[in-house]
mmCIF file of C-alpha atoms in Angstrom:
data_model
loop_
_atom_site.group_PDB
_atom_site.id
_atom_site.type_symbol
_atom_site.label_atom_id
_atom_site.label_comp_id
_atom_site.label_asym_id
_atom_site.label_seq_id
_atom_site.Cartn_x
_atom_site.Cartn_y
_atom_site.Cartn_z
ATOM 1 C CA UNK A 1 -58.495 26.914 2.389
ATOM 2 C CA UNK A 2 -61.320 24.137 2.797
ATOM 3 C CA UNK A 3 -61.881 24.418 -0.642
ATOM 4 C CA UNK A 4 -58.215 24.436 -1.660
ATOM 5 C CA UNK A 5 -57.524 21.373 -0.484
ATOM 6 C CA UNK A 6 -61.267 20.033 -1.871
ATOM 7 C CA UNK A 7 -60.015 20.781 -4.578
ATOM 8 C CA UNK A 8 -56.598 19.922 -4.638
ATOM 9 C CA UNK A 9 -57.937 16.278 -3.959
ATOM 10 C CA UNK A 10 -60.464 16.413 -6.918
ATOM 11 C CA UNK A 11 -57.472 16.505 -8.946
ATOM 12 C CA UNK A 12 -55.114 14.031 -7.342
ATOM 13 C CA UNK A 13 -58.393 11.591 -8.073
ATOM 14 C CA UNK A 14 -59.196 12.985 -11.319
ATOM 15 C CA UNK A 15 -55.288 12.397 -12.675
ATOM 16 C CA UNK A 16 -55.205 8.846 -11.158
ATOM 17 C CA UNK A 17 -52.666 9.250 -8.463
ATOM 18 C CA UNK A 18 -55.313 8.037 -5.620
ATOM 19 C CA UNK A 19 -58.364 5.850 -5.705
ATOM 20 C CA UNK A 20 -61.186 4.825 -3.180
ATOM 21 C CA UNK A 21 -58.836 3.674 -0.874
ATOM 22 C CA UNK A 22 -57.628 6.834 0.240
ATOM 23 C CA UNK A 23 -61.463 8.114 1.019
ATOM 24 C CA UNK A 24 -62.152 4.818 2.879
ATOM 25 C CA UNK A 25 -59.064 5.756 4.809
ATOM 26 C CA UNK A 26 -60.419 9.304 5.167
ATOM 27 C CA UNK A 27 -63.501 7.776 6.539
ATOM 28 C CA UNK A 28 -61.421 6.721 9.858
ATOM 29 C CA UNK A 29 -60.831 10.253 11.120
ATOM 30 C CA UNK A 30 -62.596 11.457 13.411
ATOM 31 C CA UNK A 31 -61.561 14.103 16.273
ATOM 32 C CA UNK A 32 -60.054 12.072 18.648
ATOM 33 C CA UNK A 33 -57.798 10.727 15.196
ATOM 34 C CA UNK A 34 -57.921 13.981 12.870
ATOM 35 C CA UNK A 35 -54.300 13.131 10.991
ATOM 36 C CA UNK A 36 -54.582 9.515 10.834
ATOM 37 C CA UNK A 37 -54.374 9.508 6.963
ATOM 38 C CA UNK A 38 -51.670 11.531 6.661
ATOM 39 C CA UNK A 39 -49.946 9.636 9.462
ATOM 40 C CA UNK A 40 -50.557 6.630 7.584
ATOM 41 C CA UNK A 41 -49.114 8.280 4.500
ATOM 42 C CA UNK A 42 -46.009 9.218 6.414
ATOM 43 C CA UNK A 43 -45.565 5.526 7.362
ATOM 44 C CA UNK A 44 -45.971 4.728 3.362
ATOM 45 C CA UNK A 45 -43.153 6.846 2.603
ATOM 46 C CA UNK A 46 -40.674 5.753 5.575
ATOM 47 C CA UNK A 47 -41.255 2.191 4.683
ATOM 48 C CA UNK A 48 -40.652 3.239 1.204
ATOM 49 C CA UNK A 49 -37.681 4.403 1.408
ATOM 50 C CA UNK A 50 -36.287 1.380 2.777
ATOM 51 C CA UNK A 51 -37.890 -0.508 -0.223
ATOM 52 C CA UNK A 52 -36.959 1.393 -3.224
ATOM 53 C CA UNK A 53 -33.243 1.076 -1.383
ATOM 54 C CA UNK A 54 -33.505 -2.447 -1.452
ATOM 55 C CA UNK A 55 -34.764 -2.740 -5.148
ATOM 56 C CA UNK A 56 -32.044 -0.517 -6.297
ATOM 57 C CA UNK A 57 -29.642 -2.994 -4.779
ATOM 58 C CA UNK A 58 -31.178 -5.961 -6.243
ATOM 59 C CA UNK A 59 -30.795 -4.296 -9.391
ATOM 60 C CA UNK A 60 -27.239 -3.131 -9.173
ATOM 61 C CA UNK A 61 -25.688 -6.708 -9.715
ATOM 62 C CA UNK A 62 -25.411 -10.108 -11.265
ATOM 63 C CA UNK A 63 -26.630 -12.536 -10.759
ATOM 64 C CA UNK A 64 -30.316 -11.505 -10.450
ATOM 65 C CA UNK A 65 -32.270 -12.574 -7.624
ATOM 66 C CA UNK A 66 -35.996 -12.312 -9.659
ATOM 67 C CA UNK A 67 -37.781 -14.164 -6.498
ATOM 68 C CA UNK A 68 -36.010 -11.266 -4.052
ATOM 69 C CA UNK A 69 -36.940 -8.589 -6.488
ATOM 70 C CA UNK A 70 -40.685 -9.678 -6.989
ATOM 71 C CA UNK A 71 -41.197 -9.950 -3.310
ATOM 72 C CA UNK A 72 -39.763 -6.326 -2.778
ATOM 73 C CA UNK A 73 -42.234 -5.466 -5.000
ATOM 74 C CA UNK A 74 -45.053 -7.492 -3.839
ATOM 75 C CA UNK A 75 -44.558 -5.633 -0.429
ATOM 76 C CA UNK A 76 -44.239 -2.112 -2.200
ATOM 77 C CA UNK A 77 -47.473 -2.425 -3.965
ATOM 78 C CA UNK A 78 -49.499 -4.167 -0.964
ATOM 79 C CA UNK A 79 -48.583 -0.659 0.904
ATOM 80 C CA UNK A 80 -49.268 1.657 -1.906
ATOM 81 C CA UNK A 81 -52.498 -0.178 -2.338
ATOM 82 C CA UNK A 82 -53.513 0.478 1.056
ATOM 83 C CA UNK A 83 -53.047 4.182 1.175
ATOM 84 C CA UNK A 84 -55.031 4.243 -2.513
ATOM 85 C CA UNK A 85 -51.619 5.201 -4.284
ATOM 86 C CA UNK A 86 -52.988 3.912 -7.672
ATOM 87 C CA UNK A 87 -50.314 5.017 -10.221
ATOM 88 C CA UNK A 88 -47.465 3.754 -8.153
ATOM 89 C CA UNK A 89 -49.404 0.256 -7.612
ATOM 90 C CA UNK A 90 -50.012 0.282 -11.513
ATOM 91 C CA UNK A 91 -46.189 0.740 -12.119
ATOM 92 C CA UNK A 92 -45.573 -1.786 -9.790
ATOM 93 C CA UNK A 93 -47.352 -3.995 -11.336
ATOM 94 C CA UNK A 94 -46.189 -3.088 -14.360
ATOM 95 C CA UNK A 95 -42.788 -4.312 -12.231
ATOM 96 C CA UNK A 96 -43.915 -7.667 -11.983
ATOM 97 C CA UNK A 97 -44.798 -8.484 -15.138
ATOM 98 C CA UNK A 98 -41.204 -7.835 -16.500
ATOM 99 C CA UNK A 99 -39.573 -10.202 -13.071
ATOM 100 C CA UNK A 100 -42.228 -12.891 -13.935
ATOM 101 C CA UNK A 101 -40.030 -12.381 -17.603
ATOM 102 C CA UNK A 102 -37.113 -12.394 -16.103
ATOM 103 C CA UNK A 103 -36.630 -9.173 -18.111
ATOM 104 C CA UNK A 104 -33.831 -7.399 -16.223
ATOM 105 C CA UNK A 105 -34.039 -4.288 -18.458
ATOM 106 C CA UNK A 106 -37.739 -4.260 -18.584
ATOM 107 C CA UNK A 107 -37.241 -4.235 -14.465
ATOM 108 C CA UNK A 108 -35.183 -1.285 -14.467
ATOM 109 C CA UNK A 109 -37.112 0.595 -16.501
ATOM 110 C CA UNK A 110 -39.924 -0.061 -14.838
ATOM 111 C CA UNK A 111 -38.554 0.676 -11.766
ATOM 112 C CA UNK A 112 -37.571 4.339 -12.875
ATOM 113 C CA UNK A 113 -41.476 4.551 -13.633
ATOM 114 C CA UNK A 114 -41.842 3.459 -10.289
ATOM 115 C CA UNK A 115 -39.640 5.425 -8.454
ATOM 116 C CA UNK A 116 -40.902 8.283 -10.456
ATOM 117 C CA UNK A 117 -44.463 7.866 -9.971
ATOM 118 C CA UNK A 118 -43.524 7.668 -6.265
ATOM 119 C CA UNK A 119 -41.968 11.271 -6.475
ATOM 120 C CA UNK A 120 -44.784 12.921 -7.820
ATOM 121 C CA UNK A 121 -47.091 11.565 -5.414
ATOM 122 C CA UNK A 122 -45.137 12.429 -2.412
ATOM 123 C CA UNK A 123 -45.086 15.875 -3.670
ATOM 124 C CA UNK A 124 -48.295 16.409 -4.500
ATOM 125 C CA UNK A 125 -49.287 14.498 -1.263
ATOM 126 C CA UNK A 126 -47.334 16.667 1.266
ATOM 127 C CA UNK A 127 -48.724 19.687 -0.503
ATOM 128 C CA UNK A 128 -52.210 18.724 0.155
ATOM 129 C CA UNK A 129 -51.440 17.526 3.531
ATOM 130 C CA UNK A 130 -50.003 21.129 4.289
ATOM 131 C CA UNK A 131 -53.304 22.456 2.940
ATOM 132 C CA UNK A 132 -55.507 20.364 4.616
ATOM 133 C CA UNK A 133 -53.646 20.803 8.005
ATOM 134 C CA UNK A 134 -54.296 24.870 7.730
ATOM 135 C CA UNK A 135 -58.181 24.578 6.755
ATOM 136 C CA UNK A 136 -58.815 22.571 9.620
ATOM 137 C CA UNK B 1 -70.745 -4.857 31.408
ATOM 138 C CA UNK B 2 -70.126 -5.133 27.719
ATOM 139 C CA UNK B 3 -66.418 -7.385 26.506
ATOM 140 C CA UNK B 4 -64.855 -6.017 24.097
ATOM 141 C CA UNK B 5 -63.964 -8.295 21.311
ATOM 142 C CA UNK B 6 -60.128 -9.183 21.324
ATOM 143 C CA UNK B 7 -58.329 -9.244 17.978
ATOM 144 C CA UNK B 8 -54.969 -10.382 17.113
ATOM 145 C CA UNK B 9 -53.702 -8.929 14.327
ATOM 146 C CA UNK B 10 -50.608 -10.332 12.022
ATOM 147 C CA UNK B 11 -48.842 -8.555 9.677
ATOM 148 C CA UNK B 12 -45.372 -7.704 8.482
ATOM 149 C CA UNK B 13 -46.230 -4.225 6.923
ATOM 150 C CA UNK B 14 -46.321 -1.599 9.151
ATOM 151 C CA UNK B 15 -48.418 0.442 6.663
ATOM 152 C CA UNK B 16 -51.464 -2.272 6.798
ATOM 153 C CA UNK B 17 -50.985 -3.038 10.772
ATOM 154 C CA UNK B 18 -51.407 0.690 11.641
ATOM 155 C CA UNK B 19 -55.282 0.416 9.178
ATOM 156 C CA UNK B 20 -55.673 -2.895 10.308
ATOM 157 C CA UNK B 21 -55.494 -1.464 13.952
ATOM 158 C CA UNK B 22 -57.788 1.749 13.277
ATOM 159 C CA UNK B 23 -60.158 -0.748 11.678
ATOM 160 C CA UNK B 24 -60.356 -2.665 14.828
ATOM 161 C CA UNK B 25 -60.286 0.193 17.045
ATOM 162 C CA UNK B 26 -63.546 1.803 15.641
ATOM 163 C CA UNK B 27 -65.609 -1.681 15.224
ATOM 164 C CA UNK B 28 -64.769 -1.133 19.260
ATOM 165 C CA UNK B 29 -62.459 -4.549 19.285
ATOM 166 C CA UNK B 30 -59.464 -4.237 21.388
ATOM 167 C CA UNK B 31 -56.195 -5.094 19.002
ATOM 168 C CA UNK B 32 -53.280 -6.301 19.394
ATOM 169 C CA UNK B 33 -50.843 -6.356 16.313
ATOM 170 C CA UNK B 34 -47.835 -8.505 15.704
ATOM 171 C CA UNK B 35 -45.776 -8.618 12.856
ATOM 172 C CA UNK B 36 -44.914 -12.169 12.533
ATOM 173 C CA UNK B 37 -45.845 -15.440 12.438
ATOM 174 C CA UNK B 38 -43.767 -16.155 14.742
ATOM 175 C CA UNK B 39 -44.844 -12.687 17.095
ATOM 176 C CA UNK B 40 -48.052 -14.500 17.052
ATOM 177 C CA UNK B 41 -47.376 -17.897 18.153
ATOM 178 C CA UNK B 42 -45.196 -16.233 21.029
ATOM 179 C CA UNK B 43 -48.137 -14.294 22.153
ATOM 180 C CA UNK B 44 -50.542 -17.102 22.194
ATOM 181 C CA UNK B 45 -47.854 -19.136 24.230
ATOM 182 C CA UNK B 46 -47.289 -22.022 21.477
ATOM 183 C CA UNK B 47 -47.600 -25.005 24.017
ATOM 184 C CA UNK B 48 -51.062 -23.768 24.912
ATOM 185 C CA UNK B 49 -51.857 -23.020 28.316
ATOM 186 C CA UNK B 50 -54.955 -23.742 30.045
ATOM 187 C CA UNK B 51 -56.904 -21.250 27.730
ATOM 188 C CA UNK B 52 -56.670 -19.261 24.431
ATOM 189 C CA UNK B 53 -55.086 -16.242 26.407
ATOM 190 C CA UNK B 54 -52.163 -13.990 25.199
ATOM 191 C CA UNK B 55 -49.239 -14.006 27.634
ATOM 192 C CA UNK B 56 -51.175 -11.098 29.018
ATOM 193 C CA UNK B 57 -53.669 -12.570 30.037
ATOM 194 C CA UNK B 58 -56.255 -11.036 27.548
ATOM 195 C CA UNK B 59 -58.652 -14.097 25.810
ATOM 196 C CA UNK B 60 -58.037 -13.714 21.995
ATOM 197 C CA UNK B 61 -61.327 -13.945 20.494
ATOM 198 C CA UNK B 62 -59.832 -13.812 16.568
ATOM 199 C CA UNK B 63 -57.087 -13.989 14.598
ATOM 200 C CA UNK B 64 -56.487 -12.026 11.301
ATOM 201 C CA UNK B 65 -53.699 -12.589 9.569
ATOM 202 C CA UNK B 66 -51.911 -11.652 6.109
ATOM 203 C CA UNK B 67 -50.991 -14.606 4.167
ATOM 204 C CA UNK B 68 -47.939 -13.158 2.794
ATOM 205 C CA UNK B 69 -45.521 -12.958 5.374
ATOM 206 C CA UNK B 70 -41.319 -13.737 5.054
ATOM 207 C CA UNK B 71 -40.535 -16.611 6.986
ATOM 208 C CA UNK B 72 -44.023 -17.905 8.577
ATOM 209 C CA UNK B 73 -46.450 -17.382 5.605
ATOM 210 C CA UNK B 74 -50.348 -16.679 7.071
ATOM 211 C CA UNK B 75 -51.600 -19.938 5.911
ATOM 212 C CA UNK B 76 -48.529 -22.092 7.948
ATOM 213 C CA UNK B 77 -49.906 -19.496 10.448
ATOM 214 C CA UNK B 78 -53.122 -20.946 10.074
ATOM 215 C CA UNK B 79 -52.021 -24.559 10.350
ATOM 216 C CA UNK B 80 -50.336 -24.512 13.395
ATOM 217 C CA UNK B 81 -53.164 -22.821 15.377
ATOM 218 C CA UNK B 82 -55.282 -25.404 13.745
ATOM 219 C CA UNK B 83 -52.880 -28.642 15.209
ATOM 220 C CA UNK B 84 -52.999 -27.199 18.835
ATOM 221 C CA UNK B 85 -55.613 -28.363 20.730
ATOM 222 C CA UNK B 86 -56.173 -25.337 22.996
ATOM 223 C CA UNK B 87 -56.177 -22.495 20.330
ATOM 224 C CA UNK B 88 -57.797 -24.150 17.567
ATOM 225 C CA UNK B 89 -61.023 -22.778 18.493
ATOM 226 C CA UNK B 90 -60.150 -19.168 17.908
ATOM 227 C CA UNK B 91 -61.902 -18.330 14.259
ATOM 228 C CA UNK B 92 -58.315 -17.368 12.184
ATOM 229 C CA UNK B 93 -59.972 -15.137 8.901
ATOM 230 C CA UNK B 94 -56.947 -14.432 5.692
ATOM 231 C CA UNK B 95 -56.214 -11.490 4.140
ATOM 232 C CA UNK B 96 -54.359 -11.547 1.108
ATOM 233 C CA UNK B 97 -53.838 -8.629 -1.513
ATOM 234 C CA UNK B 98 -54.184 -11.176 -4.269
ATOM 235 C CA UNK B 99 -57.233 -13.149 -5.445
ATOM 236 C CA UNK B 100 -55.637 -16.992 -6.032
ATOM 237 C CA UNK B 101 -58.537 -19.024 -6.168
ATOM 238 C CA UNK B 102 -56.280 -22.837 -5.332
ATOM 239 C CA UNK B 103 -54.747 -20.963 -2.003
ATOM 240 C CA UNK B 104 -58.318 -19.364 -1.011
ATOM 241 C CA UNK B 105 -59.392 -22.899 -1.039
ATOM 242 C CA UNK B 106 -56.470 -24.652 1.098
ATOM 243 C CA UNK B 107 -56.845 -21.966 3.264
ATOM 244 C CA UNK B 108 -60.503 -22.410 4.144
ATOM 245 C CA UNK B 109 -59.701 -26.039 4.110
ATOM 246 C CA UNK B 110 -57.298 -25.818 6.673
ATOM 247 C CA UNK B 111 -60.462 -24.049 8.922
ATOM 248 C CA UNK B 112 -59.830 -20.225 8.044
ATOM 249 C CA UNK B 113 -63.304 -18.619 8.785
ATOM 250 C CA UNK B 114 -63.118 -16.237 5.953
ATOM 251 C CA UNK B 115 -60.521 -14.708 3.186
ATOM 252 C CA UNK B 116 -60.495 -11.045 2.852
ATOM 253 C CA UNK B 117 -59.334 -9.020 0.045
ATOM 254 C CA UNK B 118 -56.874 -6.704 0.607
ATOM 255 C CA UNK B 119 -57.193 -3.472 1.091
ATOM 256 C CA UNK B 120 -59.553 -4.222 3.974
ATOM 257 C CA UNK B 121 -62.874 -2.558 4.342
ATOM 258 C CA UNK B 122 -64.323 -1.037 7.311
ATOM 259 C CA UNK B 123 -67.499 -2.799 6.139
ATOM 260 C CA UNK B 124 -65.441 -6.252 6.214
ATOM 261 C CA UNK B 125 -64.470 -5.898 9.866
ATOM 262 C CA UNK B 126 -67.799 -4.711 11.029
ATOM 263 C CA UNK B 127 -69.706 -7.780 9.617
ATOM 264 C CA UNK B 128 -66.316 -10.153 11.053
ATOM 265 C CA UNK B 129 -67.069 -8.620 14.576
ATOM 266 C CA UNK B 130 -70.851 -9.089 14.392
ATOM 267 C CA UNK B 131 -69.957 -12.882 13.327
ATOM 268 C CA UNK B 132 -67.399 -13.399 16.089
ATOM 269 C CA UNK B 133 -69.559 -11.517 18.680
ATOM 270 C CA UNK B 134 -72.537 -14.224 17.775
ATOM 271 C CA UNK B 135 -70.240 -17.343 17.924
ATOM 272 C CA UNK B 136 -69.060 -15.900 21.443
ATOM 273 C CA UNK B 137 -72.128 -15.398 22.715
ATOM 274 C CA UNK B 138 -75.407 -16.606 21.273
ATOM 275 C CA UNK B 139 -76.859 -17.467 24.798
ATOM 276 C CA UNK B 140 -76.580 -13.073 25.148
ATOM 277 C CA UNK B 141 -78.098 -11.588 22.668
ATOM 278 C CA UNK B 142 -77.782 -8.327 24.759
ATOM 279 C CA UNK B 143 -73.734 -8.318 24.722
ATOM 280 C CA UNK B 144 -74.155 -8.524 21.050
ATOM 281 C CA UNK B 145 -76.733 -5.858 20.584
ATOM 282 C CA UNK B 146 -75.512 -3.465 23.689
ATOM 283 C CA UNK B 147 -71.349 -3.657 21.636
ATOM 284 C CA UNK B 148 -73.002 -2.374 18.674
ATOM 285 C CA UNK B 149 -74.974 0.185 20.262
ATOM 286 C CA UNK B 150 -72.583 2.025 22.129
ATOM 287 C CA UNK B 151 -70.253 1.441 19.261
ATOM 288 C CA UNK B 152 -72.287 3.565 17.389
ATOM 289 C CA UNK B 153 -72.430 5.933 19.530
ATOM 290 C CA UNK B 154 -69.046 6.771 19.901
ATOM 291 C CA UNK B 155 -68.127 6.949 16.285
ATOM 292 C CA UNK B 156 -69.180 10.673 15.040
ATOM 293 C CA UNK B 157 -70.084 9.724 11.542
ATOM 294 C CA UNK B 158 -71.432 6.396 12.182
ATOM 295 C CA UNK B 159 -73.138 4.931 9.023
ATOM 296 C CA UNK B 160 -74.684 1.869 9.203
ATOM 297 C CA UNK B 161 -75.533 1.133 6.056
ATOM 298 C CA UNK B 162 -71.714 0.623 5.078
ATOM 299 C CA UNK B 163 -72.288 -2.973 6.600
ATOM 300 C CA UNK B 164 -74.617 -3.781 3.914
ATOM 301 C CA UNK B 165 -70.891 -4.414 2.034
ATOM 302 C CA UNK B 166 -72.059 -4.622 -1.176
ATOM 303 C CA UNK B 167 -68.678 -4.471 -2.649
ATOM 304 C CA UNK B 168 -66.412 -6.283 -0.248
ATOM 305 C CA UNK B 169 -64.534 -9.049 -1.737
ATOM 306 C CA UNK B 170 -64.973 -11.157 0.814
ATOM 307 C CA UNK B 171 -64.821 -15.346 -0.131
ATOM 308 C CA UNK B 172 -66.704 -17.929 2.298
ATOM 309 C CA UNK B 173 -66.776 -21.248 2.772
ATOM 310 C CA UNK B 174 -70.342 -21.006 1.261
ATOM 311 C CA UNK B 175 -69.176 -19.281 -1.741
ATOM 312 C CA UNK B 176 -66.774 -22.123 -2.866
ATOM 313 C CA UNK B 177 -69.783 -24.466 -1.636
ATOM 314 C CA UNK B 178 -72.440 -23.140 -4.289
ATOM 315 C CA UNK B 179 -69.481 -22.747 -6.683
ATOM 316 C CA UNK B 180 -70.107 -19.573 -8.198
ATOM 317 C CA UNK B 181 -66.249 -19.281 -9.886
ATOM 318 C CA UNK B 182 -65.558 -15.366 -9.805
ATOM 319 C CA UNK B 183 -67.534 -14.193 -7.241
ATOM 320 C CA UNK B 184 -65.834 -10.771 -6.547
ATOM 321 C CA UNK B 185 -69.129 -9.674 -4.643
ATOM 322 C CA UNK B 186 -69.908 -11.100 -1.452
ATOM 323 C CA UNK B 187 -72.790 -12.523 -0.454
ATOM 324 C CA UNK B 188 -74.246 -11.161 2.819
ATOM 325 C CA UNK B 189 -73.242 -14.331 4.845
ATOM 326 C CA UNK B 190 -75.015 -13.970 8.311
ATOM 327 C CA UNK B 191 -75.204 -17.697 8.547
ATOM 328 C CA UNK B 192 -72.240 -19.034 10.772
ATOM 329 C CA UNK B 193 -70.095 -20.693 8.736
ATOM 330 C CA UNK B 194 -68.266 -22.840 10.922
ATOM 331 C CA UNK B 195 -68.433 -25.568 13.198
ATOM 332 C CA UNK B 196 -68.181 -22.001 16.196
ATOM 333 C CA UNK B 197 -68.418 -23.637 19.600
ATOM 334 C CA UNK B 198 -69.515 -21.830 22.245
ATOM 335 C CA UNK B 199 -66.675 -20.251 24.205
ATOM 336 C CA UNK B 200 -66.515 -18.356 27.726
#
C-alpha cells in the first residue's frame, strides 16, 4: 500500500500536476497532524468551487469586468500555488495573460483548460489520498 | 518560563491562513489568523491602548500579512500600523505571491521588516522567529536559545539545516541597499535590519 501511494505520487510529480510545494507541505505532518495535507487540499477544492463559480459568471455576460476576472484568478492561482498544484497555476496563468489582452475568447478558453486541469487533479488527488489514508 | 512568540497572521485565503498557521504552530509561535485588514486593525484595538495587545489581552509580537487583500490591501495594512504610535513597534513582514520589485520597495519603505515570497517556507518563518525572538529579547539570550531548544524537541523530524534557506526568496532592506537587481536567493540576513527597540 506504502508503496502504492509512493508511487502513485512519483507520477503525479513526474506528469507535472504537483511541485515542491506539496512535499514542503508534506513536511508539516507529523502525528499529532497526520492529514494536514490532505486537509489542506480539501480546503483548495471547497474554496474552489466557489471560484470557478464566480469566473463562470464573469464570463457569462457583457460587459466584461477584466479587473473582476483577473482578481478571481489571482486568488485561484495564489491557492493552487500553495498546495503545489502546478498545472492548474500554469493554466491560470495562462488566464491572465489573455485578461491582461482583454481577450474574452482567449479567457474562456483558457478557463476550460483551467477548469479541466482542476478535474484531473482532484481525481487523481482523492485517489492518492484514499491510498495514502489505508497504508498508514 | 519560556514566551512563546505571538503572531498575527492576515490573510483573505483560507487555503494560505490554514499553512500560514501550521507554519507558525511548529516554529512554536502562538497564531492568531485574521482574514482582513480590517480583522486586524479590530484585533489590535485601532485607537491603541496602553500596549500592543490584541483585545485578548495577548502582546502581538509580529505581524504577517498578504499584500493582496480586497478592500484593505497588506501594504495600507502596513501604513496604518506604521501612523499609530502604540503599535508601530510591532515588526509587520509582506508576503506577496508576486515578485514586483517598485511595491517590494514602498513596502519596506513604509517600515515592513521583510517581504516574503509566496508560497511561504518553513525555513522563512524559522529564521523570522529567530529575528523577532532577538529584537524581543537581546538582554536573554537564554529565552532565545531555551524556544529553540524545546522547539526542537517537540517536532519529530526536526531538521535544522532547513534554516540555512538557501532558496527562500526572501527580499531585505539590505538587499535593495547593496542593489543586487534580481536577487531571487536570499542572503542569510542575521543582522537586524531595523531600527528593533527593545520591547517587554
Amino acid at each position: 500500500m506504502q508503496r502504492q501511494a509512493a508511487s502513485m505520487k512519483r507520477n503525479l510529480f513526474n506528469q507535472d500536476y504537483l511541485d515542491e510545494q506539496f512535499n514542503e507541505l508534506e513536511e508539516l505532518q507529523d502525528d499529532d497532524n497526520p492529514n494536514f495535507v490532505e486537509e489542506v487540499v480539501n480546503l483548495f477544492f471547497t474554496d474552489s468551487v466557489r471560484l470557478i463559480r464566480n469566473v463562470d459568471l464573469a464570463l457569462a455576460n457583457e460587459p466584461y469586468d477584466f479587473g473582476r476576472l483577473d482578481d478571481l484568478m489571482h486568488q485561484f492561482k495564489g491557492s493552487s500555488s500553495s498546495i503545489g498544484a502546478k498545472r492548474v497555476k500554469r493554466e491560470c496563468s495562462q488566464f491572465q495573460e489573455y485578461c491582461n489582452e482583454r481577450n474574452i475568447d482567449g479567457c474562456k478558453r483558457a478557463f476550460q483548460g483551467v477548469k479541466q486541469e482542476y478535474a484531473t487533479l482532484k481525481t487523481k488527488l482523492d485517489a492518492y489520498f484514499q491510498v495514502a489514508r489505508e497504508a498508514s | 518560563m519560556a514566551q512563546e512568540l505571538h503572531v498575527l497572521a492576515v490573510d483573505d485565503s483560507h487555503v494560505d491562513r490554514k499553512v500560514i498557521e501550521r507554519l507558525l504552530e511548529i516554529s512554536c509561535c502562538k497564531v492568531t489568523a485574521v482574514e482582513s485588514g480590517t480583522r486586524a486593525l479590530q484585533y489590535l484595538g485601532l485607537d491603541g491602548e496602553k500596549s500592543s495587545m490584541g483585545i485578548d489581552g495577548l502582546k502581538v509580537n509580529l505581524i504577517l500579512t498578504d499584500y493582496s487583500m480586497p478592500g484593505m490591501t497588506g501594504y495600507e495594512l502596513l501604513k496604518k500600523i506604521k501612523e499609530s504610535s502604540v503599535l508601530s513597534k510591532i515588526p509587520v513582514v509582506i508576503m506577496s505571491s508576486e515578485k514586483i520589485l517598485p511595491r517590494i520597495d514602498r513596502c519596506l519603505e513604509e517600515g515592513a521588516e521583510e517581504f516574503l515570497l509566496k508560497p511561504v517556507k518553513l525555513s522563512d518563518v524559522k529564521r523570522l522567529r529567530d529575528f523577532i525572538l532577538r529584537g524581543e529579547g537581546d538582554d536573554n539570550k537564554e529565552t532565545e536559545n531555551n524556544i529553540k531548544q524545546v522547539c526542537s524537541r517537540k517536532r519529530k523530524f526536526q531538521d535544522d539545516s532547513t534554516t540555512q534557506s538557501m532558496l527562500s526568496a526572501v527580499v531585505t532592506a539590505h538587499d535593495i541597499e547593496s542593489s543586487s537587481p534580481e536577487s531571487s536567493a536570499s542572503s542569510e540576513s542575521q543582522q537586524p535590519l531595523s531600527k528593533q527597540s527593545k520591547i517587554g
